[in-house]
PDB file of C-alpha atoms in Angstrom:
ATOM      1  CA  MET A   1       0.200   0.178   0.523  1.00  0.00           C
ATOM      2  CA  ALA A   2       1.200   3.300  -1.109  1.00  0.00           C
ATOM      3  CA  THR A   3      -0.080   4.446   2.766  1.00  0.00           C
ATOM      4  CA  PRO A   4       1.455   3.759   5.804  1.00  0.00           C
ATOM      5  CA  PRO A   5      -0.747   0.877   7.516  1.00  0.00           C
ATOM      6  CA  SER A   6      -0.951   2.905  10.253  1.00  0.00           C
ATOM      7  CA  LEU A   7      -2.847   5.413   8.296  1.00  0.00           C
ATOM      8  CA  CYS A   8      -5.018   2.779   5.847  1.00  0.00           C
ATOM      9  CA  ILE A   9      -6.006   1.248   9.792  1.00  0.00           C
ATOM     10  CA  GLU A  10      -6.799   4.960  11.232  1.00  0.00           C
ATOM     11  CA  LYS A  11      -9.119   6.037   8.302  1.00  0.00           C
ATOM     12  CA  LEU A  12     -10.732   2.896   7.820  1.00  0.00           C
ATOM     13  CA  LYS A  13     -11.378   2.826  11.593  1.00  0.00           C
ATOM     14  CA  GLN A  14     -12.461   6.214  11.181  1.00  0.00           C
ATOM     15  CA  ALA A  15     -15.324   5.232   8.990  1.00  0.00           C
ATOM     16  CA  LEU A  16     -16.445   2.267  10.349  1.00  0.00           C
ATOM     17  CA  ASP A  17     -16.944   4.318  13.705  1.00  0.00           C
ATOM     18  CA  ALA A  18     -18.654   6.867  11.952  1.00  0.00           C
ATOM     19  CA  ALA A  19     -21.478   3.987  10.479  1.00  0.00           C
ATOM     20  CA  GLU A  20     -21.168   2.713  13.943  1.00  0.00           C
ATOM     21  CA  ILE A  21     -20.085  -0.863  12.475  1.00  0.00           C
ATOM     22  CA  GLY A  22     -17.836  -2.662  15.018  1.00  0.00           C
ATOM     23  CA  GLN A  23     -15.221  -4.035  13.421  1.00  0.00           C
ATOM     24  CA  HIS A  24     -11.760  -3.762  13.519  1.00  0.00           C
ATOM     25  CA  PRO A  25      -9.853  -2.657  10.628  1.00  0.00           C
ATOM     26  CA  VAL A  26      -7.919  -5.584  10.579  1.00  0.00           C
ATOM     27  CA  GLU A  27     -11.100  -8.008  10.496  1.00  0.00           C
ATOM     28  CA  VAL A  28     -12.236  -6.474   7.637  1.00  0.00           C
ATOM     29  CA  HIS A  29      -9.100  -6.523   5.922  1.00  0.00           C
ATOM     30  CA  GLY A  30      -8.973 -10.193   7.221  1.00  0.00           C
ATOM     31  CA  ALA A  31     -12.138 -11.060   5.778  1.00  0.00           C
ATOM     32  CA  LEU A  32     -11.777  -9.510   2.775  1.00  0.00           C
ATOM     33  CA  VAL A  33      -8.238 -11.347   2.142  1.00  0.00           C
ATOM     34  CA  GLY A  34      -9.970 -14.704   2.810  1.00  0.00           C
ATOM     35  CA  LEU A  35     -13.226 -13.935   0.299  1.00  0.00           C
ATOM     36  CA  ILE A  36     -10.581 -12.893  -2.770  1.00  0.00           C
ATOM     37  CA  CYS A  37      -8.395 -16.193  -1.353  1.00  0.00           C
ATOM     38  CA  GLY A  38     -11.388 -18.210  -1.804  1.00  0.00           C
ATOM     39  CA  GLY A  39     -12.204 -17.400  -5.200  1.00  0.00           C
ATOM     40  CA  VAL A  40     -15.077 -15.102  -5.092  1.00  0.00           C
ATOM     41  CA  LYS A  41     -16.456 -13.092  -8.157  1.00  0.00           C
ATOM     42  CA  GLN A  42     -13.976 -10.248  -9.165  1.00  0.00           C
ATOM     43  CA  ASP A  43     -16.398  -8.154 -11.669  1.00  0.00           C
ATOM     44  CA  HIS A  44     -19.846  -6.977 -11.308  1.00  0.00           C
ATOM     45  CA  MET A  45     -18.252  -6.140  -7.269  1.00  0.00           C
ATOM     46  CA  ALA A  46     -19.354  -9.184  -7.080  1.00  0.00           C
ATOM     47  CA  TRP A  47     -17.046  -9.636  -3.324  1.00  0.00           C
ATOM     48  CA  LEU A  48     -19.209  -6.743  -1.873  1.00  0.00           C
ATOM     49  CA  LYS A  49     -22.257  -8.751  -0.984  1.00  0.00           C
ATOM     50  CA  PRO A  50     -20.476 -11.274   0.788  1.00  0.00           C
ATOM     51  CA  LEU A  51     -18.767  -8.652   2.720  1.00  0.00           C
ATOM     52  CA  VAL A  52     -20.998  -6.782   4.090  1.00  0.00           C
ATOM     53  CA  GLU A  53     -22.927  -9.656   5.671  1.00  0.00           C
ATOM     54  CA  LEU A  54     -19.770 -10.621   7.451  1.00  0.00           C
ATOM     55  CA  MET A  55     -19.514  -7.201   8.168  1.00  0.00           C
ATOM     56  CA  ASN A  56     -22.993  -5.832   8.724  1.00  0.00           C
ATOM     57  CA  ASP A  57     -25.317  -8.250   8.532  1.00  0.00           C
ATOM     58  CA  GLY A  58     -25.943  -7.336   4.593  1.00  0.00           C
ATOM     59  CA  GLN A  59     -26.525  -4.256   5.506  1.00  0.00           C
ATOM     60  CA  ALA A  60     -25.528  -1.875   2.868  1.00  0.00           C
ATOM     61  CA  LEU A  61     -22.479  -0.083   4.185  1.00  0.00           C
ATOM     62  CA  GLU A  62     -22.205   4.209   4.162  1.00  0.00           C
ATOM     63  CA  HIS A  63     -20.682   5.684   1.323  1.00  0.00           C
ATOM     64  CA  ASN A  64     -17.398   6.628   2.105  1.00  0.00           C
ATOM     65  CA  LEU A  65     -16.623   3.839   3.979  1.00  0.00           C
ATOM     66  CA  GLN A  66     -17.653   1.633   0.971  1.00  0.00           C
ATOM     67  CA  HIS A  67     -15.035   3.509  -1.212  1.00  0.00           C
ATOM     68  CA  LEU A  68     -12.430   3.382   1.282  1.00  0.00           C
ATOM     69  CA  ILE A  69     -13.188  -0.672   1.409  1.00  0.00           C
ATOM     70  CA  THR A  70     -13.108  -0.767  -2.516  1.00  0.00           C
ATOM     71  CA  GLU A  71     -10.151   1.573  -2.931  1.00  0.00           C
ATOM     72  CA  LEU A  72      -8.460  -1.354  -0.604  1.00  0.00           C
ATOM     73  CA  TYR A  73     -10.115  -4.450  -2.288  1.00  0.00           C
ATOM     74  CA  GLN A  74      -8.469  -2.731  -5.769  1.00  0.00           C
ATOM     75  CA  ASP A  75      -5.107  -2.472  -3.884  1.00  0.00           C
ATOM     76  CA  THR A  76      -5.051  -6.328  -2.418  1.00  0.00           C
ATOM     77  CA  VAL A  77      -6.188  -7.828  -5.893  1.00  0.00           C
ATOM     78  CA  ALA A  78      -3.364  -6.139  -7.683  1.00  0.00           C
ATOM     79  CA  ARG A  79      -0.828  -7.290  -4.642  1.00  0.00           C
ATOM     80  CA  LEU A  80      -2.525 -11.012  -4.639  1.00  0.00           C
ATOM     81  CA  ALA A  81      -1.897 -11.188  -8.486  1.00  0.00           C
ATOM     82  CA  ASP A  82       0.845 -10.037  -9.361  1.00  0.00           C
ATOM     83  CA  PHE A  83       3.754 -11.048  -6.630  1.00  0.00           C
ATOM     84  CA  GLU A  84       5.882  -7.915  -7.523  1.00  0.00           C
ATOM     85  CA  PHE A  85       3.525  -5.953  -5.990  1.00  0.00           C
ATOM     86  CA  GLY A  86       3.945  -7.310  -2.780  1.00  0.00           C
ATOM     87  CA  PHE A  87       0.883  -8.711  -0.426  1.00  0.00           C
ATOM     88  CA  THR A  88       0.718  -7.424   3.219  1.00  0.00           C
ATOM     89  CA  LEU A  89      -1.102  -7.679   6.018  1.00  0.00           C
ATOM     90  CA  LEU A  90      -2.577  -4.594   7.280  1.00  0.00           C
ATOM     91  CA  LEU A  91      -1.931  -4.718  10.699  1.00  0.00           C
ATOM     92  CA  PRO A  92      -0.657  -2.556  12.948  1.00  0.00           C
ATOM     93  CA  GLU A  93       3.081  -1.441  13.084  1.00  0.00           C
ATOM     94  CA  GLU A  94       5.786  -1.408  14.743  1.00  0.00           C
ATOM     95  CA  GLU A  95       5.344   1.337  17.365  1.00  0.00           C
ATOM     96  CA  VAL A  96       1.920  -0.661  18.648  1.00  0.00           C
ATOM     97  CA  SER A  97       2.805  -3.023  21.321  1.00  0.00           C
ATOM     98  CA  LEU A  98       3.623  -6.469  20.333  1.00  0.00           C
ATOM     99  CA  SER A  99       0.395  -7.674  22.403  1.00  0.00           C
ATOM    100  CA  GLN A 100      -1.644  -5.707  21.030  1.00  0.00           C
ATOM    101  CA  ARG A 101       0.030  -6.930  17.266  1.00  0.00           C
ATOM    102  CA  VAL A 102      -1.104 -10.297  18.148  1.00  0.00           C
ATOM    103  CA  GLU A 103      -4.045  -9.816  19.258  1.00  0.00           C
ATOM    104  CA  ALA A 104      -4.591  -7.986  15.575  1.00  0.00           C
ATOM    105  CA  LEU A 105      -2.750 -11.062  13.610  1.00  0.00           C
ATOM    106  CA  ALA A 106      -5.149 -13.534  15.655  1.00  0.00           C
ATOM    107  CA  LEU A 107      -8.096 -11.236  14.498  1.00  0.00           C
ATOM    108  CA  TRP A 108      -6.764 -10.724  10.852  1.00  0.00           C
ATOM    109  CA  THR A 109      -6.684 -15.167  10.804  1.00  0.00           C
ATOM    110  CA  GLN A 110      -9.598 -15.589  11.909  1.00  0.00           C
ATOM    111  CA  SER A 111     -11.571 -13.023   9.882  1.00  0.00           C
ATOM    112  CA  PHE A 112     -10.008 -14.089   6.781  1.00  0.00           C
ATOM    113  CA  LEU A 113     -10.316 -18.493   7.969  1.00  0.00           C
ATOM    114  CA  THR A 114     -13.876 -17.283   7.524  1.00  0.00           C
ATOM    115  CA  GLY A 115     -14.153 -14.634   4.692  1.00  0.00           C
ATOM    116  CA  ILE A 116     -12.448 -17.957   2.480  1.00  0.00           C
ATOM    117  CA  ALA A 117     -15.018 -20.645   3.731  1.00  0.00           C
ATOM    118  CA  ILE A 118     -17.900 -18.659   2.975  1.00  0.00           C
ATOM    119  CA  ILE A 119     -16.546 -18.927  -0.934  1.00  0.00           C
ATOM    120  CA  GLN A 120     -15.050 -21.715  -0.981  1.00  0.00           C
ATOM    121  CA  PRO A 121     -17.529 -24.298   1.364  1.00  0.00           C
ATOM    122  CA  GLU A 122     -15.450 -27.426  -0.449  1.00  0.00           C
ATOM    123  CA  LEU A 123     -12.029 -26.499   2.098  1.00  0.00           C
ATOM    124  CA  ALA A 124     -11.748 -30.276   2.566  1.00  0.00           C
ATOM    125  CA  LYS A 125     -11.427 -31.183  -1.045  1.00  0.00           C
ATOM    126  CA  ALA A 126      -8.607 -28.516  -1.271  1.00  0.00           C
ATOM    127  CA  SER A 127      -4.860 -29.608  -2.450  1.00  0.00           C
ATOM    128  CA  PRO A 128      -3.141 -31.606   1.076  1.00  0.00           C
ATOM    129  CA  ASP A 129      -0.562 -27.517   1.142  1.00  0.00           C
ATOM    130  CA  VAL A 130      -3.993 -25.810   1.825  1.00  0.00           C
ATOM    131  CA  ARG A 131      -5.655 -28.366   4.311  1.00  0.00           C
ATOM    132  CA  GLU A 132      -2.545 -28.201   5.852  1.00  0.00           C
ATOM    133  CA  VAL A 133      -2.211 -24.364   5.484  1.00  0.00           C
ATOM    134  CA  ILE A 134      -5.764 -23.992   7.359  1.00  0.00           C
ATOM    135  CA  LYS A 135      -5.146 -25.750   9.950  1.00  0.00           C
ATOM    136  CA  ASP A 136      -2.634 -24.266  10.944  1.00  0.00           C
ATOM    137  CA  LEU A 137      -3.778 -20.927  10.678  1.00  0.00           C
ATOM    138  CA  ALA A 138      -7.126 -22.164  12.798  1.00  0.00           C
ATOM    139  CA  GLU A 139      -4.639 -22.652  15.607  1.00  0.00           C
ATOM    140  CA  ILE A 140      -2.823 -19.236  14.766  1.00  0.00           C
ATOM    141  CA  ALA A 141      -6.431 -17.592  14.968  1.00  0.00           C
ATOM    142  CA  GLN A 142      -6.879 -19.365  18.720  1.00  0.00           C
ATOM    143  CA  VAL A 143      -4.020 -17.977  19.683  1.00  0.00           C
ATOM    144  CA  GLU A 144      -3.637 -16.314  23.007  1.00  0.00           C
ATOM    145  CA  PHE A 145      -0.284 -15.980  25.296  1.00  0.00           C
ATOM    146  CA  ASP A 146       1.340 -13.165  27.015  1.00  0.00           C
ATOM    147  CA  VAL A 147       4.719 -12.142  25.361  1.00  0.00           C
ATOM    148  CA  GLY A 148       7.256 -10.395  26.309  1.00  0.00           C
ATOM    149  CA  ASP A 149       8.601  -6.950  24.410  1.00  0.00           C
ATOM    150  CA  ASP A 150      12.112  -9.120  24.018  1.00  0.00           C
ATOM    151  CA  ASP A 151      14.231  -9.816  20.561  1.00  0.00           C
ATOM    152  CA  GLU A 152      12.775 -13.450  20.933  1.00  0.00           C
ATOM    153  CA  SER A 153       8.448 -13.001  20.965  1.00  0.00           C
ATOM    154  CA  GLU A 154       9.538 -10.246  18.190  1.00  0.00           C
ATOM    155  CA  THR A 155      11.061 -12.524  16.183  1.00  0.00           C
ATOM    156  CA  ALA A 156       8.099 -15.070  16.923  1.00  0.00           C
ATOM    157  CA  TYR A 157       5.778 -12.837  15.620  1.00  0.00           C
ATOM    158  CA  ILE A 158       7.481 -12.095  12.168  1.00  0.00           C
ATOM    159  CA  GLU A 159       7.967 -15.705  11.733  1.00  0.00           C
ATOM    160  CA  LEU A 160       4.083 -15.701  12.349  1.00  0.00           C
ATOM    161  CA  GLN A 161       3.043 -12.986  10.095  1.00  0.00           C
ATOM    162  CA  GLU A 162       4.853 -13.533   7.156  1.00  0.00           C
ATOM    163  CA  PHE A 163       3.743 -17.655   7.545  1.00  0.00           C
ATOM    164  CA  VAL A 164       0.546 -16.035   7.824  1.00  0.00           C
ATOM    165  CA  ARG A 165       0.617 -14.192   4.533  1.00  0.00           C
ATOM    166  CA  MET A 166       2.284 -16.908   2.100  1.00  0.00           C
ATOM    167  CA  SER A 167      -0.561 -19.435   3.394  1.00  0.00           C
ATOM    168  CA  ALA A 168      -2.529 -16.720   1.509  1.00  0.00           C
ATOM    169  CA  ILE A 169      -1.061 -16.681  -0.857  1.00  0.00           C
ATOM    170  CA  LEU A 170      -0.763 -20.506  -0.725  1.00  0.00           C
ATOM    171  CA  CYS A 171      -4.497 -20.356  -1.060  1.00  0.00           C
ATOM    172  CA  TYR A 172      -4.896 -17.461  -4.321  1.00  0.00           C
ATOM    173  CA  SER A 173      -2.893 -19.628  -5.685  1.00  0.00           C
ATOM    174  CA  GLU A 174      -5.462 -22.393  -5.392  1.00  0.00           C
ATOM    175  CA  PHE A 175      -8.565 -21.186  -5.257  1.00  0.00           C
ATOM    176  CA  GLY A 176      -8.819 -17.060  -6.318  1.00  0.00           C
ATOM    177  CA  LEU A 177      -9.542 -16.187  -9.800  1.00  0.00           C
ATOM    178  CA  ASP A 178      -6.713 -14.942 -12.864  1.00  0.00           C
ATOM    179  CA  MET A 179      -8.586 -12.407 -14.177  1.00  0.00           C
ATOM    180  CA  PRO A 180      -7.307  -8.590 -14.518  1.00  0.00           C
ATOM    181  CA  LEU A 181      -9.339  -6.107 -12.750  1.00  0.00           C
ATOM    182  CA  ASN A 182     -11.586  -4.611 -15.173  1.00  0.00           C
ATOM    183  CA  ASP A 183     -15.613  -6.180 -15.640  1.00  0.00           C
ATOM    184  CA  THR A 184     -14.709  -9.023 -18.280  1.00  0.00           C
ATOM    185  CA  ASP A 185     -16.796 -12.046 -18.926  1.00  0.00           C
ATOM    186  CA  LYS A 186     -13.661 -14.275 -18.467  1.00  0.00           C
ATOM    187  CA  SER A 187     -13.281 -15.737 -15.197  1.00  0.00           C
ATOM    188  CA  SER A 188     -11.209 -18.815 -15.108  1.00  0.00           C
ATOM    189  CA  THR A 189     -10.600 -20.300 -11.795  1.00  0.00           C
ATOM    190  CA  ILE A 190      -6.271 -21.470 -11.124  1.00  0.00           C
ATOM    191  CA  HIS A 191      -6.187 -25.175  -9.930  1.00  0.00           C
TER     192      HIS A 191
END
């Protein structure tokens, strides 16, 4: 993202708060990435309906919030589709305490798993690698531990974050659609 994650999180948080939606920005991004990596149709904003179901019980989003999420969606798809763009998780930066970053990673991962499960209900039929990754992500989503503010804990967090990021990319490579961002009728699934 051209915008630092902290600014993107803050803008999204303000829009969510203004719309009185009790979601954290990392949950929104996790669910969005889960939908994309699960193979949600990327044309005609088909991704919006399942996201709104998850975020706001199917109620329409306030215009500014929908605009921010649409920009986030477009950026995320571009980064997932082209490895050179460097897909990243929308998580708090280093200035935030490690325990808060671990909590945010768990929230992101829970939302990712929910999003992918909605779009890809037959995960049990996925490749062995994806099934293993989903199992590992489910464990990460449940992580609840007190972390010290030391180099070892920081290194462990960075490794977990990278594992989650690469897991999302793996899921996208199996289920995600290989199509450009513009509206086209071609929609082929990568298997």
